[in-house]
Amino acid sequence: MPSFEAIDQTPVASAAVAEFDQTAPFVESNFAAAEPAATGGLRFETIARHPWNPSIDKLPALLDRGPSTEQFRSLRSRLYEARDIRPIKSILVSSGLPQEGKSFVSANLAVSLARHKNARVLLIDGDMRRYTIHEMIGTAPSPGLADYLAGKATLEEIMQRIEEPETPTANRSILANLAFIPGGNGGDRAADLSGSARFGELIRTVAPLFDWIVVDSSPVLPVSDAVNLARSCDGVLLVARGGVTKYPVAQRAAAELKASNVLGFVLNAVHDAPQAGSYYGYSANRE
């Protein structure tokens, strides 16, 4: 059974994922060896560049230090530990109900992964009903995943990277390793679109180009979209909101995803800031 641990968009407690079975170690991707045929001719370097205007308030993982930054680093470390013993590349992030912070966790986890060892990360806004991650990135919401799944756009048309800046900055350097697929507008078709075999094809096609793929999704209890998308992902992280999410709700969310590999819970919006960092004057090193 997954354990409850923590992370946050304000001050926080610790982050983690649950226990893992001991199996064969995962082998990192070799991007240079990725055959163009295996990726549909797509290359990371040729992904279209768009102007991004990221919001620091919504993406604190872009900062060099801070409680939230540290907690996302801890979550990232746990995922790397997990991948040492089990193949994990694509991670779906969901929650039991809306407003528990899954999109915040998805976007900041992707940024934290992208700033570590120059890892290449693809962030997909898979919540085709209430897509919001484009607002954190500062770009347009479409064309996006819904358009691709409906057969109205190609992979090349929905994937984007940050445009090359005239004057490089630290934030833009971090985001250089991040690719993004907006949600598009699935509307009432979202349930059918999420069940399309094209999502699995998308994940398989782009997987050789990235170290990690993070998929934000709809909450699992009101609609079936997350369950559908999870079938094509290696693992699932569930988000619970401190002081808000009821234990039975979290249990039901995990039960809905019992056919998937639930890695654990992320407890969001915990207001108990770690004391050791401030007491000892700890500051994180730039990655």
mmCIF file of N, CA and C in Angstrom, residues 103-208:
data_model
loop_
_atom_site.group_PDB
_atom_site.id
_atom_site.type_symbol
_atom_site.label_atom_id
_atom_site.label_comp_id
_atom_site.label_asym_id
_atom_site.label_seq_id
_atom_site.Cartn_x
_atom_site.Cartn_y
_atom_site.Cartn_z
ATOM 1 N N SER A 103 -1.418 19.571 -10.676
ATOM 2 C CA SER A 103 -0.761 20.309 -11.769
ATOM 3 C C SER A 103 0.478 21.033 -11.260
ATOM 4 N N PHE A 104 0.394 21.606 -10.066
ATOM 5 C CA PHE A 104 1.553 22.251 -9.445
ATOM 6 C C PHE A 104 2.678 21.237 -9.246
ATOM 7 N N VAL A 105 2.343 20.071 -8.720
ATOM 8 C CA VAL A 105 3.356 19.037 -8.500
ATOM 9 C C VAL A 105 3.923 18.549 -9.836
ATOM 10 N N SER A 106 3.064 18.339 -10.827
ATOM 11 C CA SER A 106 3.527 17.854 -12.138
ATOM 12 C C SER A 106 4.556 18.804 -12.745
ATOM 13 N N ALA A 107 4.200 20.083 -12.813
ATOM 14 C CA ALA A 107 5.060 21.061 -13.476
ATOM 15 C C ALA A 107 6.379 21.236 -12.727
ATOM 16 N N ASN A 108 6.313 21.326 -11.408
ATOM 17 C CA ASN A 108 7.544 21.550 -10.641
ATOM 18 C C ASN A 108 8.411 20.305 -10.576
ATOM 19 N N LEU A 109 7.801 19.128 -10.573
ATOM 20 C CA LEU A 109 8.587 17.901 -10.645
ATOM 21 C C LEU A 109 9.332 17.837 -11.976
ATOM 22 N N ALA A 110 8.660 18.214 -13.059
ATOM 23 C CA ALA A 110 9.306 18.198 -14.374
ATOM 24 C C ALA A 110 10.480 19.170 -14.412
ATOM 25 N N VAL A 111 10.306 20.355 -13.843
ATOM 26 C CA VAL A 111 11.401 21.345 -13.808
ATOM 27 C C VAL A 111 12.556 20.822 -12.961
ATOM 28 N N SER A 112 12.234 20.235 -11.809
ATOM 29 C CA SER A 112 13.288 19.715 -10.934
ATOM 30 C C SER A 112 14.070 18.598 -11.617
ATOM 31 N N LEU A 113 13.386 17.747 -12.342
ATOM 32 C CA LEU A 113 14.068 16.678 -13.083
ATOM 33 C C LEU A 113 14.934 17.263 -14.199
ATOM 34 N N ALA A 114 14.428 18.307 -14.877
ATOM 35 C CA ALA A 114 15.136 18.879 -16.025
ATOM 36 C C ALA A 114 16.415 19.609 -15.611
ATOM 37 N N ARG A 115 16.471 20.081 -14.366
ATOM 38 C CA ARG A 115 17.651 20.826 -13.937
ATOM 39 C C ARG A 115 18.712 19.923 -13.319
ATOM 40 N N HIS A 116 18.469 18.631 -13.310
ATOM 41 C CA HIS A 116 19.400 17.693 -12.697
ATOM 42 C C HIS A 116 20.161 16.938 -13.769
ATOM 43 N N LYS A 117 21.465 17.148 -13.831
ATOM 44 C CA LYS A 117 22.335 16.433 -14.754
ATOM 45 C C LYS A 117 21.903 16.587 -16.210
ATOM 46 N N ASN A 118 21.335 17.746 -16.527
ATOM 47 C CA ASN A 118 20.907 18.036 -17.899
ATOM 48 C C ASN A 118 19.963 16.985 -18.452
ATOM 49 N N ALA A 119 19.141 16.434 -17.592
ATOM 50 C CA ALA A 119 18.171 15.437 -18.044
ATOM 51 C C ALA A 119 17.163 16.074 -18.997
ATOM 52 N N ARG A 120 16.784 15.338 -20.002
ATOM 53 C CA ARG A 120 15.751 15.797 -20.926
ATOM 54 C C ARG A 120 14.397 15.304 -20.431
ATOM 55 N N VAL A 121 13.461 16.236 -20.328
ATOM 56 C CA VAL A 121 12.167 15.927 -19.723
ATOM 57 C C VAL A 121 11.047 16.415 -20.636
ATOM 58 N N LEU A 122 10.024 15.594 -20.788
ATOM 59 C CA LEU A 122 8.814 15.992 -21.502
ATOM 60 C C LEU A 122 7.685 16.131 -20.485
ATOM 61 N N LEU A 123 7.068 17.293 -20.445
ATOM 62 C CA LEU A 123 5.911 17.559 -19.585
ATOM 63 C C LEU A 123 4.666 17.600 -20.462
ATOM 64 N N ILE A 124 3.693 16.744 -20.147
ATOM 65 C CA ILE A 124 2.447 16.674 -20.917
ATOM 66 C C ILE A 124 1.285 17.109 -20.029
ATOM 67 N N ASP A 125 0.519 18.084 -20.491
ATOM 68 C CA ASP A 125 -0.701 18.449 -19.780
ATOM 69 C C ASP A 125 -1.801 17.504 -20.264
ATOM 70 N N GLY A 126 -2.016 16.451 -19.500
ATOM 71 C CA GLY A 126 -3.010 15.442 -19.876
ATOM 72 C C GLY A 126 -4.391 15.706 -19.302
ATOM 73 N N ASP A 127 -4.553 16.842 -18.603
ATOM 74 C CA ASP A 127 -5.882 17.215 -18.121
ATOM 75 C C ASP A 127 -6.547 18.024 -19.221
ATOM 76 N N MET A 128 -7.233 17.331 -20.095
ATOM 77 C CA MET A 128 -7.791 17.974 -21.279
ATOM 78 C C MET A 128 -9.120 18.684 -20.995
ATOM 79 N N ARG A 129 -9.551 18.617 -19.742
ATOM 80 C CA ARG A 129 -10.781 19.330 -19.368
ATOM 81 C C ARG A 129 -10.454 20.679 -18.732
ATOM 82 N N ARG A 130 -9.492 20.678 -17.795
ATOM 83 C CA ARG A 130 -9.089 21.916 -17.119
ATOM 84 C C ARG A 130 -7.570 22.044 -17.224
ATOM 85 N N TYR A 131 -7.085 22.296 -18.406
ATOM 86 C CA TYR A 131 -5.651 22.390 -18.669
ATOM 87 C C TYR A 131 -5.137 23.730 -18.164
ATOM 88 N N THR A 132 -4.112 23.699 -17.337
ATOM 89 C CA THR A 132 -3.617 24.930 -16.709
ATOM 90 C C THR A 132 -2.091 25.085 -16.783
ATOM 91 N N ILE A 133 -1.390 24.014 -17.131
ATOM 92 C CA ILE A 133 0.066 24.093 -17.049
ATOM 93 C C ILE A 133 0.637 25.116 -18.039
ATOM 94 N N HIS A 134 -0.057 25.346 -19.143
ATOM 95 C CA HIS A 134 0.434 26.359 -20.093
ATOM 96 C C HIS A 134 0.530 27.727 -19.427
ATOM 97 N N GLU A 135 -0.327 27.974 -18.424
ATOM 98 C CA GLU A 135 -0.279 29.255 -17.720
ATOM 99 C C GLU A 135 0.987 29.347 -16.874
ATOM 100 N N MET A 136 1.439 28.217 -16.307
ATOM 101 C CA MET A 136 2.682 28.222 -15.532
ATOM 102 C C MET A 136 3.885 28.424 -16.454
ATOM 103 N N ILE A 137 3.828 27.790 -17.617
ATOM 104 C CA ILE A 137 4.928 27.892 -18.579
ATOM 105 C C ILE A 137 4.921 29.265 -19.255
ATOM 106 N N GLY A 138 3.717 29.805 -19.438
ATOM 107 C CA GLY A 138 3.594 31.076 -20.139
ATOM 108 C C GLY A 138 3.561 30.901 -21.639
ATOM 109 N N THR A 139 2.680 30.023 -22.105
ATOM 110 C CA THR A 139 2.564 29.776 -23.543
ATOM 111 C C THR A 139 1.100 29.506 -23.877
ATOM 112 N N ALA A 140 0.800 29.235 -25.140
ATOM 113 C CA ALA A 140 -0.579 29.020 -25.565
ATOM 114 C C ALA A 140 -1.042 27.603 -25.190
ATOM 115 N N PRO A 141 -2.351 27.409 -24.971
ATOM 116 C CA PRO A 141 -2.867 26.098 -24.574
ATOM 117 C C PRO A 141 -3.079 25.124 -25.725
ATOM 118 N N SER A 142 -2.978 25.586 -26.937
ATOM 119 C CA SER A 142 -3.219 24.707 -28.074
ATOM 120 C C SER A 142 -2.382 25.163 -29.269
ATOM 121 N N PRO A 143 -2.134 24.290 -30.257
ATOM 122 C CA PRO A 143 -2.598 22.912 -30.305
ATOM 123 C C PRO A 143 -1.932 22.062 -29.234
ATOM 124 N N GLY A 144 -2.654 21.053 -28.765
ATOM 125 C CA GLY A 144 -2.144 20.260 -27.666
ATOM 126 C C GLY A 144 -2.539 18.799 -27.769
ATOM 127 N N LEU A 145 -2.502 18.131 -26.622
ATOM 128 C CA LEU A 145 -2.727 16.687 -26.599
ATOM 129 C C LEU A 145 -4.087 16.304 -27.179
ATOM 130 N N ALA A 146 -5.124 17.065 -26.834
ATOM 131 C CA ALA A 146 -6.461 16.750 -27.337
ATOM 132 C C ALA A 146 -6.500 16.787 -28.859
ATOM 133 N N ASP A 147 -5.817 17.746 -29.447
ATOM 134 C CA ASP A 147 -5.788 17.862 -30.911
ATOM 135 C C ASP A 147 -5.069 16.662 -31.528
ATOM 136 N N TYR A 148 -3.991 16.215 -30.870
ATOM 137 C CA TYR A 148 -3.260 15.050 -31.392
ATOM 138 C C TYR A 148 -4.109 13.784 -31.284
ATOM 139 N N LEU A 149 -4.730 13.582 -30.124
ATOM 140 C CA LEU A 149 -5.511 12.368 -29.929
ATOM 141 C C LEU A 149 -6.738 12.333 -30.845
ATOM 142 N N ALA A 150 -7.231 13.513 -31.218
ATOM 143 C CA ALA A 150 -8.372 13.585 -32.134
ATOM 144 C C ALA A 150 -7.944 13.472 -33.589
ATOM 145 N N GLY A 151 -6.638 13.364 -33.823
ATOM 146 C CA GLY A 151 -6.144 13.239 -35.189
ATOM 147 C C GLY A 151 -6.111 14.549 -35.947
ATOM 148 N N LYS A 152 -6.151 15.680 -35.199
ATOM 149 C CA LYS A 152 -6.182 16.983 -35.847
ATOM 150 C C LYS A 152 -4.823 17.678 -35.874
ATOM 151 N N ALA A 153 -3.821 17.066 -35.243
ATOM 152 C CA ALA A 153 -2.481 17.668 -35.215
ATOM 153 C C ALA A 153 -1.452 16.557 -35.118
ATOM 154 N N THR A 154 -0.258 16.859 -35.572
ATOM 155 C CA THR A 154 0.839 15.895 -35.502
ATOM 156 C C THR A 154 1.654 16.127 -34.230
ATOM 157 N N LEU A 155 2.533 15.173 -33.932
ATOM 158 C CA LEU A 155 3.426 15.344 -32.794
ATOM 159 C C LEU A 155 4.264 16.606 -32.945
ATOM 160 N N GLU A 156 4.767 16.827 -34.147
ATOM 161 C CA GLU A 156 5.611 17.993 -34.385
ATOM 162 C C GLU A 156 4.847 19.289 -34.129
ATOM 163 N N GLU A 157 3.542 19.266 -34.350
ATOM 164 C CA GLU A 157 2.736 20.477 -34.193
ATOM 165 C C GLU A 157 2.374 20.764 -32.737
ATOM 166 N N ILE A 158 2.371 19.730 -31.888
ATOM 167 C CA ILE A 158 1.945 19.969 -30.500
ATOM 168 C C ILE A 158 3.103 20.079 -29.528
ATOM 169 N N MET A 159 4.297 19.601 -29.908
ATOM 170 C CA MET A 159 5.440 19.663 -28.999
ATOM 171 C C MET A 159 6.161 20.989 -29.151
ATOM 172 N N GLN A 160 6.649 21.519 -28.044
ATOM 173 C CA GLN A 160 7.366 22.790 -28.103
ATOM 174 C C GLN A 160 8.445 22.855 -27.039
ATOM 175 N N ARG A 161 9.454 23.705 -27.309
ATOM 176 C CA ARG A 161 10.518 24.041 -26.358
ATOM 177 C C ARG A 161 10.599 25.551 -26.250
ATOM 178 N N ILE A 162 11.326 26.003 -25.242
ATOM 179 C CA ILE A 162 11.490 27.442 -25.063
ATOM 180 C C ILE A 162 12.384 27.996 -26.166
ATOM 181 N N GLU A 163 12.054 29.178 -26.645
ATOM 182 C CA GLU A 163 12.867 29.792 -27.692
ATOM 183 C C GLU A 163 14.230 30.183 -27.136
ATOM 184 N N GLU A 164 15.215 30.199 -27.986
ATOM 185 C CA GLU A 164 16.556 30.578 -27.560
ATOM 186 C C GLU A 164 16.576 32.061 -27.219
ATOM 187 N N PRO A 165 17.010 32.405 -26.000
ATOM 188 C CA PRO A 165 16.970 33.821 -25.593
ATOM 189 C C PRO A 165 18.120 34.614 -26.198
ATOM 190 N N GLU A 166 17.875 35.897 -26.389
ATOM 191 C CA GLU A 166 18.969 36.780 -26.824
ATOM 192 C C GLU A 166 19.999 36.915 -25.707
ATOM 193 N N THR A 167 19.504 36.984 -24.472
ATOM 194 C CA THR A 167 20.395 37.068 -23.307
ATOM 195 C C THR A 167 20.096 35.882 -22.392
ATOM 196 N N PRO A 168 20.981 34.881 -22.322
ATOM 197 C CA PRO A 168 20.723 33.706 -21.487
ATOM 198 C C PRO A 168 20.549 34.079 -20.017
ATOM 199 N N THR A 169 19.616 33.425 -19.338
ATOM 200 C CA THR A 169 19.420 33.580 -17.901
ATOM 201 C C THR A 169 19.403 32.190 -17.290
ATOM 202 N N ALA A 170 19.533 32.125 -15.960
ATOM 203 C CA ALA A 170 19.567 30.827 -15.285
ATOM 204 C C ALA A 170 18.286 30.052 -15.527
ATOM 205 N N ASN A 171 17.132 30.715 -15.412
ATOM 206 C CA ASN A 171 15.857 30.011 -15.591
ATOM 207 C C ASN A 171 15.714 29.447 -16.993
ATOM 208 N N ARG A 172 16.104 30.232 -17.982
ATOM 209 C CA ARG A 172 15.966 29.766 -19.359
ATOM 210 C C ARG A 172 16.947 28.641 -19.655
ATOM 211 N N SER A 173 18.085 28.632 -18.984
ATOM 212 C CA SER A 173 19.024 27.530 -19.144
ATOM 213 C C SER A 173 18.437 26.237 -18.607
ATOM 214 N N ILE A 174 17.753 26.312 -17.462
ATOM 215 C CA ILE A 174 17.104 25.128 -16.883
ATOM 216 C C ILE A 174 16.027 24.612 -17.823
ATOM 217 N N LEU A 175 15.237 25.528 -18.366
ATOM 218 C CA LEU A 175 14.107 25.132 -19.203
ATOM 219 C C LEU A 175 14.536 24.640 -20.584
ATOM 220 N N ALA A 176 15.804 24.816 -20.934
ATOM 221 C CA ALA A 176 16.276 24.367 -22.244
ATOM 222 C C ALA A 176 16.164 22.860 -22.408
ATOM 223 N N ASN A 177 16.148 22.134 -21.306
ATOM 224 C CA ASN A 177 16.048 20.671 -21.364
ATOM 225 C C ASN A 177 14.614 20.168 -21.256
ATOM 226 N N LEU A 178 13.678 21.098 -21.200
ATOM 227 C CA LEU A 178 12.273 20.738 -21.012
ATOM 228 C C LEU A 178 11.501 20.918 -22.320
ATOM 229 N N ALA A 179 10.732 19.908 -22.682
ATOM 230 C CA ALA A 179 9.770 20.015 -23.788
ATOM 231 C C ALA A 179 8.377 19.934 -23.194
ATOM 232 N N PHE A 180 7.416 20.507 -23.894
ATOM 233 C CA PHE A 180 6.067 20.632 -23.323
ATOM 234 C C PHE A 180 5.018 20.344 -24.388
ATOM 235 N N ILE A 181 3.972 19.621 -23.962
ATOM 236 C CA ILE A 181 2.784 19.416 -24.790
ATOM 237 C C ILE A 181 1.595 19.985 -24.028
ATOM 238 N N PRO A 182 0.976 21.067 -24.509
ATOM 239 C CA PRO A 182 -0.190 21.628 -23.824
ATOM 240 C C PRO A 182 -1.375 20.663 -23.862
ATOM 241 N N GLY A 183 -2.415 21.006 -23.105
ATOM 242 C CA GLY A 183 -3.578 20.122 -23.020
ATOM 243 C C GLY A 183 -4.477 20.157 -24.246
ATOM 244 N N GLY A 184 -4.545 21.328 -24.900
ATOM 245 C CA GLY A 184 -5.549 21.446 -25.946
ATOM 246 C C GLY A 184 -6.919 21.483 -25.288
ATOM 247 N N ASN A 185 -7.949 21.449 -26.075
ATOM 248 C CA ASN A 185 -9.302 21.525 -25.520
ATOM 249 C C ASN A 185 -10.054 20.245 -25.828
ATOM 250 N N GLY A 186 -10.052 19.318 -24.869
ATOM 251 C CA GLY A 186 -10.771 18.063 -25.075
ATOM 252 C C GLY A 186 -12.255 18.187 -24.820
ATOM 253 N N GLY A 187 -12.627 19.102 -23.906
ATOM 254 C CA GLY A 187 -14.036 19.311 -23.587
ATOM 255 C C GLY A 187 -14.735 18.011 -23.222
ATOM 256 N N ASP A 188 -15.930 17.857 -23.735
ATOM 257 C CA ASP A 188 -16.735 16.673 -23.430
ATOM 258 C C ASP A 188 -16.169 15.398 -24.051
ATOM 259 N N ARG A 189 -15.213 15.551 -24.973
ATOM 260 C CA ARG A 189 -14.630 14.375 -25.623
ATOM 261 C C ARG A 189 -13.451 13.814 -24.848
ATOM 262 N N ALA A 190 -13.091 14.434 -23.735
ATOM 263 C CA ALA A 190 -11.861 14.072 -23.035
ATOM 264 C C ALA A 190 -11.829 12.593 -22.640
ATOM 265 N N ALA A 191 -12.958 12.062 -22.195
ATOM 266 C CA ALA A 191 -12.976 10.655 -21.771
ATOM 267 C C ALA A 191 -12.650 9.735 -22.946
ATOM 268 N N ASP A 192 -13.272 10.005 -24.089
ATOM 269 C CA ASP A 192 -13.006 9.179 -25.271
ATOM 270 C C ASP A 192 -11.576 9.368 -25.761
ATOM 271 N N LEU A 193 -11.103 10.618 -25.749
ATOM 272 C CA LEU A 193 -9.747 10.886 -26.231
ATOM 273 C C LEU A 193 -8.704 10.215 -25.336
ATOM 274 N N SER A 194 -8.927 10.245 -24.035
ATOM 275 C CA SER A 194 -7.951 9.648 -23.120
ATOM 276 C C SER A 194 -7.870 8.133 -23.300
ATOM 277 N N GLY A 195 -8.934 7.524 -23.833
ATOM 278 C CA GLY A 195 -8.937 6.084 -24.072
ATOM 279 C C GLY A 195 -8.385 5.694 -25.428
ATOM 280 N N SER A 196 -7.957 6.689 -26.200
ATOM 281 C CA SER A 196 -7.428 6.422 -27.540
ATOM 282 C C SER A 196 -6.077 5.719 -27.480
ATOM 283 N N ALA A 197 -5.877 4.782 -28.393
ATOM 284 C CA ALA A 197 -4.590 4.093 -28.479
ATOM 285 C C ALA A 197 -3.475 5.042 -28.898
ATOM 286 N N ARG A 198 -3.825 6.199 -29.425
ATOM 287 C CA ARG A 198 -2.804 7.166 -29.862
ATOM 288 C C ARG A 198 -1.981 7.699 -28.700
ATOM 289 N N PHE A 199 -2.528 7.696 -27.483
ATOM 290 C CA PHE A 199 -1.716 8.180 -26.359
ATOM 291 C C PHE A 199 -0.566 7.216 -26.086
ATOM 292 N N GLY A 200 -0.854 5.932 -26.090
ATOM 293 C CA GLY A 200 0.209 4.948 -25.905
ATOM 294 C C GLY A 200 1.245 5.029 -27.010
ATOM 295 N N GLU A 201 0.782 5.253 -28.235
ATOM 296 C CA GLU A 201 1.712 5.405 -29.356
ATOM 297 C C GLU A 201 2.599 6.628 -29.162
ATOM 298 N N LEU A 202 2.000 7.711 -28.650
ATOM 299 C CA LEU A 202 2.776 8.932 -28.404
ATOM 300 C C LEU A 202 3.895 8.661 -27.394
ATOM 301 N N ILE A 203 3.540 8.025 -26.284
ATOM 302 C CA ILE A 203 4.535 7.749 -25.244
ATOM 303 C C ILE A 203 5.656 6.872 -25.807
ATOM 304 N N ARG A 204 5.290 5.836 -26.543
ATOM 305 C CA ARG A 204 6.318 4.933 -27.095
ATOM 306 C C ARG A 204 7.206 5.654 -28.105
ATOM 307 N N THR A 205 6.628 6.560 -28.881
ATOM 308 C CA THR A 205 7.401 7.260 -29.911
ATOM 309 C C THR A 205 8.415 8.227 -29.313
ATOM 310 N N VAL A 206 7.993 8.995 -28.304
ATOM 311 C CA VAL A 206 8.880 10.034 -27.775
ATOM 312 C C VAL A 206 9.806 9.521 -26.675
ATOM 313 N N ALA A 207 9.520 8.353 -26.126
ATOM 314 C CA ALA A 207 10.314 7.847 -24.992
ATOM 315 C C ALA A 207 11.820 7.820 -25.268
ATOM 316 N N PRO A 208 12.271 7.421 -26.469
ATOM 317 C CA PRO A 208 13.731 7.393 -26.691
ATOM 318 C C PRO A 208 14.399 8.758 -26.631
#
